[in-house]
mmCIF file of C-alpha atoms in Angstrom:
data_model
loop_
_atom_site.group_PDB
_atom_site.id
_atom_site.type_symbol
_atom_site.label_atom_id
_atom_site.label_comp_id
_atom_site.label_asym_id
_atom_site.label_seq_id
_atom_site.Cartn_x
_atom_site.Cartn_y
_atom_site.Cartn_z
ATOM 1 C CA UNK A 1 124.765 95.557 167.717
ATOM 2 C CA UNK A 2 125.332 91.919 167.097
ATOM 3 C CA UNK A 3 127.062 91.396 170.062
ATOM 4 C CA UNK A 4 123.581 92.636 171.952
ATOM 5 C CA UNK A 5 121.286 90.688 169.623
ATOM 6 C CA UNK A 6 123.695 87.664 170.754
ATOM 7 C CA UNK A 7 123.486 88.578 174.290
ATOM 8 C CA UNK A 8 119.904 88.563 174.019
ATOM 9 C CA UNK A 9 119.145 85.688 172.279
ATOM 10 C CA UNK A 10 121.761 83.630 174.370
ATOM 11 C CA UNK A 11 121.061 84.783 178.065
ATOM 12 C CA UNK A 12 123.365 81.157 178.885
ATOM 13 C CA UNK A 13 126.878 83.314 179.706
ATOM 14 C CA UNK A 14 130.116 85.005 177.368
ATOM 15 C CA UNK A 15 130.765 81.351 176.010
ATOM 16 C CA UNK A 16 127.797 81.393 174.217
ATOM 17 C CA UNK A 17 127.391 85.087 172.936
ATOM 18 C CA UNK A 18 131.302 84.382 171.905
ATOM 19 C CA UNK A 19 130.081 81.724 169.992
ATOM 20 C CA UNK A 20 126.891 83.064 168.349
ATOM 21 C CA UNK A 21 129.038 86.493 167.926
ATOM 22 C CA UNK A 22 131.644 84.517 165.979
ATOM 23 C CA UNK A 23 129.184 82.820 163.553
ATOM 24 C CA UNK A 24 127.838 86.397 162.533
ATOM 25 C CA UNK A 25 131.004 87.164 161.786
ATOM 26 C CA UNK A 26 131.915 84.298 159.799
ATOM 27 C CA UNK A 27 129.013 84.498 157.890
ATOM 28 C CA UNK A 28 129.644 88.260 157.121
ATOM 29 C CA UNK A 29 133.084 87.818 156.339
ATOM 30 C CA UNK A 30 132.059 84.927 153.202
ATOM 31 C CA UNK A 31 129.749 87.595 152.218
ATOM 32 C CA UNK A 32 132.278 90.354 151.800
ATOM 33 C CA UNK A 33 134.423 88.090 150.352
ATOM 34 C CA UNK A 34 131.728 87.304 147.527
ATOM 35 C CA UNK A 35 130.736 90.143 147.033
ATOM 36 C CA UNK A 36 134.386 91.432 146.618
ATOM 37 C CA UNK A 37 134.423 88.837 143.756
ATOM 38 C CA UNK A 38 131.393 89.655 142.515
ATOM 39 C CA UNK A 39 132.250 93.967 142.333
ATOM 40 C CA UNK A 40 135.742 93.229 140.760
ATOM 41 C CA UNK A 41 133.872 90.690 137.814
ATOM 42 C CA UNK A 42 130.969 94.037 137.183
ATOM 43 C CA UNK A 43 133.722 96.137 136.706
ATOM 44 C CA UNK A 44 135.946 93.897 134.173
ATOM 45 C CA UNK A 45 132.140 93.065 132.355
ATOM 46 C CA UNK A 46 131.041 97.014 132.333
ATOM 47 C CA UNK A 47 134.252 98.216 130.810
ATOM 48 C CA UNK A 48 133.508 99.912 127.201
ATOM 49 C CA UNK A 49 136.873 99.736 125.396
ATOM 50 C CA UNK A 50 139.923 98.142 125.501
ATOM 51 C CA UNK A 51 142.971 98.655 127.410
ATOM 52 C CA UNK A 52 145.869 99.937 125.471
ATOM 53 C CA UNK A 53 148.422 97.736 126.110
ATOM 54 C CA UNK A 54 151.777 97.713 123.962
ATOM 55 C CA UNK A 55 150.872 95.460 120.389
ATOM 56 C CA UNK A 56 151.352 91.288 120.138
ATOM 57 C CA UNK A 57 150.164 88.467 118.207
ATOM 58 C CA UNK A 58 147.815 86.957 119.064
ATOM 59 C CA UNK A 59 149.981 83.494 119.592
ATOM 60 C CA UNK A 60 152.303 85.896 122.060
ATOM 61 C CA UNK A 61 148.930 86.859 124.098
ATOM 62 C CA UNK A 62 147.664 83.233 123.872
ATOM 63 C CA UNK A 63 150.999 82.094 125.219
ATOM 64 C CA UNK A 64 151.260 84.585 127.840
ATOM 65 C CA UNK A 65 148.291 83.392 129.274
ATOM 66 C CA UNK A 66 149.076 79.483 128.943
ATOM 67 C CA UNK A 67 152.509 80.600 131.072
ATOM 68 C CA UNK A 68 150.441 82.546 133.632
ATOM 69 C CA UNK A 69 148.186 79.200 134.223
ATOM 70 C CA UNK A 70 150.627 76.590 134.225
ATOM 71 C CA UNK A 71 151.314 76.589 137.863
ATOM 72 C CA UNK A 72 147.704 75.864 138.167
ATOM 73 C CA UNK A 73 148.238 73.084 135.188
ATOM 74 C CA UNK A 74 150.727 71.582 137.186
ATOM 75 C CA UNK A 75 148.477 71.502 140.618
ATOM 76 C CA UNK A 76 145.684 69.751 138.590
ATOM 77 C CA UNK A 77 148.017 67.132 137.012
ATOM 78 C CA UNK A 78 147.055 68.682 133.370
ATOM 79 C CA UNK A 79 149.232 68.028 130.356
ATOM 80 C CA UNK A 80 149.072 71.083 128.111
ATOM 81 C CA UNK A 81 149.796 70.640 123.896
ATOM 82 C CA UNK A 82 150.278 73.498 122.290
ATOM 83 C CA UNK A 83 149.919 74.029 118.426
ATOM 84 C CA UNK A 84 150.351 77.808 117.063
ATOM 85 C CA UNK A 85 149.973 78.675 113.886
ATOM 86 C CA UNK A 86 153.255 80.753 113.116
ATOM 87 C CA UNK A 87 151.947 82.185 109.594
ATOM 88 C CA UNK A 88 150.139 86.012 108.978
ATOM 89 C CA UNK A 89 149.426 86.029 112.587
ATOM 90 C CA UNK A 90 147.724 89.791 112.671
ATOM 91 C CA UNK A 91 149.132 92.145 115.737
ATOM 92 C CA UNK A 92 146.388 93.631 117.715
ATOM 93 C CA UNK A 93 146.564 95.973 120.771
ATOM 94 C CA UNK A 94 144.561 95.467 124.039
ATOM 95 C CA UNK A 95 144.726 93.528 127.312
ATOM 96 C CA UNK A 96 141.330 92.313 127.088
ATOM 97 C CA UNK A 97 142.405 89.408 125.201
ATOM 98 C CA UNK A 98 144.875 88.309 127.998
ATOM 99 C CA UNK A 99 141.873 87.734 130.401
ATOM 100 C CA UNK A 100 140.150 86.030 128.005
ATOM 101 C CA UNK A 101 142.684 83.560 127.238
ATOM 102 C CA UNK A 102 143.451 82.956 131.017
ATOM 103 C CA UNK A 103 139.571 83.157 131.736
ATOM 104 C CA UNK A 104 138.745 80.167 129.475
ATOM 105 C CA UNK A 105 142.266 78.108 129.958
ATOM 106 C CA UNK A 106 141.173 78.544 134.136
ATOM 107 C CA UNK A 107 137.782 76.629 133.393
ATOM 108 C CA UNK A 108 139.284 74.542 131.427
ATOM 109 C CA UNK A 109 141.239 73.454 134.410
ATOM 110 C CA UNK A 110 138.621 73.313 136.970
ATOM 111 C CA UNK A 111 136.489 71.414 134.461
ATOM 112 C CA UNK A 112 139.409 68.473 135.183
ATOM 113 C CA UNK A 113 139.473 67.853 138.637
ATOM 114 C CA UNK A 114 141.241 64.448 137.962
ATOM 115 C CA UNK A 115 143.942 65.642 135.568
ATOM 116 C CA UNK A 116 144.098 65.491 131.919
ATOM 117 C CA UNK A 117 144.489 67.438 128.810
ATOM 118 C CA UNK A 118 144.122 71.055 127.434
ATOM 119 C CA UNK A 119 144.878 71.761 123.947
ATOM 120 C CA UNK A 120 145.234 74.871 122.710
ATOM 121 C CA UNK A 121 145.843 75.639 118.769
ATOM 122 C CA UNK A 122 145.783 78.888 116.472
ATOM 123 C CA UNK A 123 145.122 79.064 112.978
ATOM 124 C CA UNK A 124 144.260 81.697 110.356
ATOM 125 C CA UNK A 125 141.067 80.993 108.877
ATOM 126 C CA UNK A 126 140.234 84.197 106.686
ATOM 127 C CA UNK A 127 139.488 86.501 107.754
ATOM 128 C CA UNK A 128 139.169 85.575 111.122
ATOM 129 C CA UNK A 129 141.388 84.463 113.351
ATOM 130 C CA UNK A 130 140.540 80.911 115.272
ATOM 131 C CA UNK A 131 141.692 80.306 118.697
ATOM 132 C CA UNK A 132 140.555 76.752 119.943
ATOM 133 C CA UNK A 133 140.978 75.443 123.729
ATOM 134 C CA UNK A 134 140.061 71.895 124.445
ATOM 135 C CA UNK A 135 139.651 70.840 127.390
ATOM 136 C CA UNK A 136 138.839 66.307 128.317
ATOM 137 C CA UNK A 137 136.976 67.293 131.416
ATOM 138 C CA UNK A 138 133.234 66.705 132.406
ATOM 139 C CA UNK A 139 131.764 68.531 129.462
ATOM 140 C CA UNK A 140 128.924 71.073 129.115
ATOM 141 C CA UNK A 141 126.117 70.974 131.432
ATOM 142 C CA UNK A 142 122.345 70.795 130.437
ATOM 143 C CA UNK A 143 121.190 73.950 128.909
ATOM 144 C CA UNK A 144 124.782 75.066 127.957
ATOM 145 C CA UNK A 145 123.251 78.123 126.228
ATOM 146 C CA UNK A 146 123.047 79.680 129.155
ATOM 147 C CA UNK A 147 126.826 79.580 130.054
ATOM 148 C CA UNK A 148 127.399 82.781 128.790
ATOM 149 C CA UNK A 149 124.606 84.761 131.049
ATOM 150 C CA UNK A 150 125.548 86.586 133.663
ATOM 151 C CA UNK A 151 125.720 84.494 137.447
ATOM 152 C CA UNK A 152 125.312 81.504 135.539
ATOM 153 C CA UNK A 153 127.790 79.089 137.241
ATOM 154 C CA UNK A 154 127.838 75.358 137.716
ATOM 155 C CA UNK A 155 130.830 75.128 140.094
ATOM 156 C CA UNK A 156 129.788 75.156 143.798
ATOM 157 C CA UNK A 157 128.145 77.786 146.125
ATOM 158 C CA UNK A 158 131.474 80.064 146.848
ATOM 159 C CA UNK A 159 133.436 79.159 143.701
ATOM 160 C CA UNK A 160 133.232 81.416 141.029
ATOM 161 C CA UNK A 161 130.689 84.341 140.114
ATOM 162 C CA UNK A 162 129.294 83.214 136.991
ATOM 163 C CA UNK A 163 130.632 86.034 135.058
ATOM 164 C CA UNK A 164 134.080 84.970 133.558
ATOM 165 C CA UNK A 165 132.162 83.972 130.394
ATOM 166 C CA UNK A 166 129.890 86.704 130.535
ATOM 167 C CA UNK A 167 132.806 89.137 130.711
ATOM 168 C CA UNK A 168 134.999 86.803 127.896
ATOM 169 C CA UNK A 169 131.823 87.393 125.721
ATOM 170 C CA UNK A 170 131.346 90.951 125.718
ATOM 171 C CA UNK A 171 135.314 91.242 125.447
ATOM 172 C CA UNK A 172 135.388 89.476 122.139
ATOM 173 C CA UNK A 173 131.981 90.938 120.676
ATOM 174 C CA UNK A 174 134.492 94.021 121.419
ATOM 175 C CA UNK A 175 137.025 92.410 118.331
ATOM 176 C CA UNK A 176 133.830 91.653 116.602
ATOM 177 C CA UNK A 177 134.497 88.290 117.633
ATOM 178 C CA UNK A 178 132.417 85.018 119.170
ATOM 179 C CA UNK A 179 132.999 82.583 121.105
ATOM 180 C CA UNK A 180 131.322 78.827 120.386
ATOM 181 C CA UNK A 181 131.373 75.971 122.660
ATOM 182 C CA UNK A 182 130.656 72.475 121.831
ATOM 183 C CA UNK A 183 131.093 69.162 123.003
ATOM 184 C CA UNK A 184 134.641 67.804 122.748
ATOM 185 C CA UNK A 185 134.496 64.445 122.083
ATOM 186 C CA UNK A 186 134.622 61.892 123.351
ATOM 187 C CA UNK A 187 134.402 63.997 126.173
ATOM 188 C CA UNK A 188 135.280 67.743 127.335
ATOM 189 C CA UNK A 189 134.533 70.821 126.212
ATOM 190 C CA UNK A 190 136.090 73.015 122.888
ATOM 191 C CA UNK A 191 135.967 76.840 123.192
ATOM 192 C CA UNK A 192 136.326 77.861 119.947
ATOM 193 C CA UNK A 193 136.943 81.947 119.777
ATOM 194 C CA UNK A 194 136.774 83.772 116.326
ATOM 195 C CA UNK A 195 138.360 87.003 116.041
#
C-alpha cells in the first residue's frame, strides 16, 4: 500500500517512489521503536507486587545497581563516591528495588552530559531506611512536581518515555516508601528514597 500511495504521489520514476517509500519506512520504524519503549515501561509501571528475588540488603541491591551503571559512568566521565552505611541494614526480598536504583543512578547520568559527580550514601534513619543519590548535573526543571507523572520527560523527542520515575514511584509506594527530590546545591539534583 505505501509503495502505491508513493507511486501515486511521485509519478517522476522508481528513484523517487524508492525514496518516498524509504521515508515511510523510516518513520515507521522510530515509531515501533517508541512504542516498543513505551509497552515495555506500562508493563514494569502496571505490575502489582514484587518479584521474588532471593533476599539482600539493601547496600548489596544499591551496589548491584551502581556496578551495573558504571560502564555508563565511565562513558560520561562521572566520578562515583560511595558511602554505605554498614550498621542494622534490614534484608528485604524483591527485584523492584534493583530497577529503581539503576532507574535513578541512569538519570543521574544523563543529567551530566559534561562529566561530574554522583554520590550515593545509605543510612538508617528509624525506622526508615534513607537511600540518597546526588547527582552535580543541570538540576530540576521548572515545575519539578510533575517529574513523577507519567510521559513527563525533559530529555529530547526519542530519548526516554517519561515513565522511569513514574514506575520508581509506584515501586517504592510498594515498600511504603517515597521518593523526594530537591535541589542539590550548588547545583544538581538529590533523590532522596525512604523505605
Amino acid at each position: 500500500q505505501l509503495a502505491a500511495e508513493a507511486a501515486v504521489e511521485q509519478p517522476q520514476g522508481q528513484a523517487a517512489v524508492d525514496e518516498k517509500l524509504i521515508g515511510y519506512l523510516e518513520h515507521a520504524r522510530s515509531a515501533i521503536v517508541r512504542m516498543t519503549e513505551i509497552t515495555g515501561d506500562l508493563l514494569e509501571f502496571s505490575r502489582a507486587t514484587p518479584s521474588t528475588f532471593e533476599q539482600a540488603t539493601i547496600n548489596k541491591i544499591v551496589e548491584d545497581a551502581l556496578r551495573a551503571m558504571e560502564g555508563r559512568a565511565q562513558d560520561a566521565r562521572i566520578t562515583i563516591i560511595c558511602n554505605l552505611h554498614e550498621k542494622d541494614m534490614p534484608v528485604v526480598r524483591g527485584s523492584n528495588l534493583f530497577q529503581v536504583f539503576c532507574n535513578l543512578i541512569k538519570n543521574a547520568i544523563e543529567a551530566m552530559p559534561e562529566g561530574g559527580t554522583l554520590t550515593v550514601a545509605t543510612r538508617v534513619d528509624p525506622p526508615d531506611v534513607v537511600v540518597t543519590i546526588a547527582d552535580t548535573g543541570v538540576g530540576l526543571p521548572d515545575g519539578a512536581e510533575r517529574i513523577f507523572e507519567p510521559f513527563f520527560t525533559t530529555k529530547p523527542t526519542g530519548h526516554g518515555t517519561g515513565l522511569g520515575l513514574a514506575v520508581s514511584k509506584d515501586l517504592i509506594e510498594k515498600y511504603a516508601g517515597k521518593i523526594t527530590p530537591t535541589r542539590n546545591e550548588p547545583h544538581g539534583t538529590l533523590m532522596t528514597v525512604r523505605i
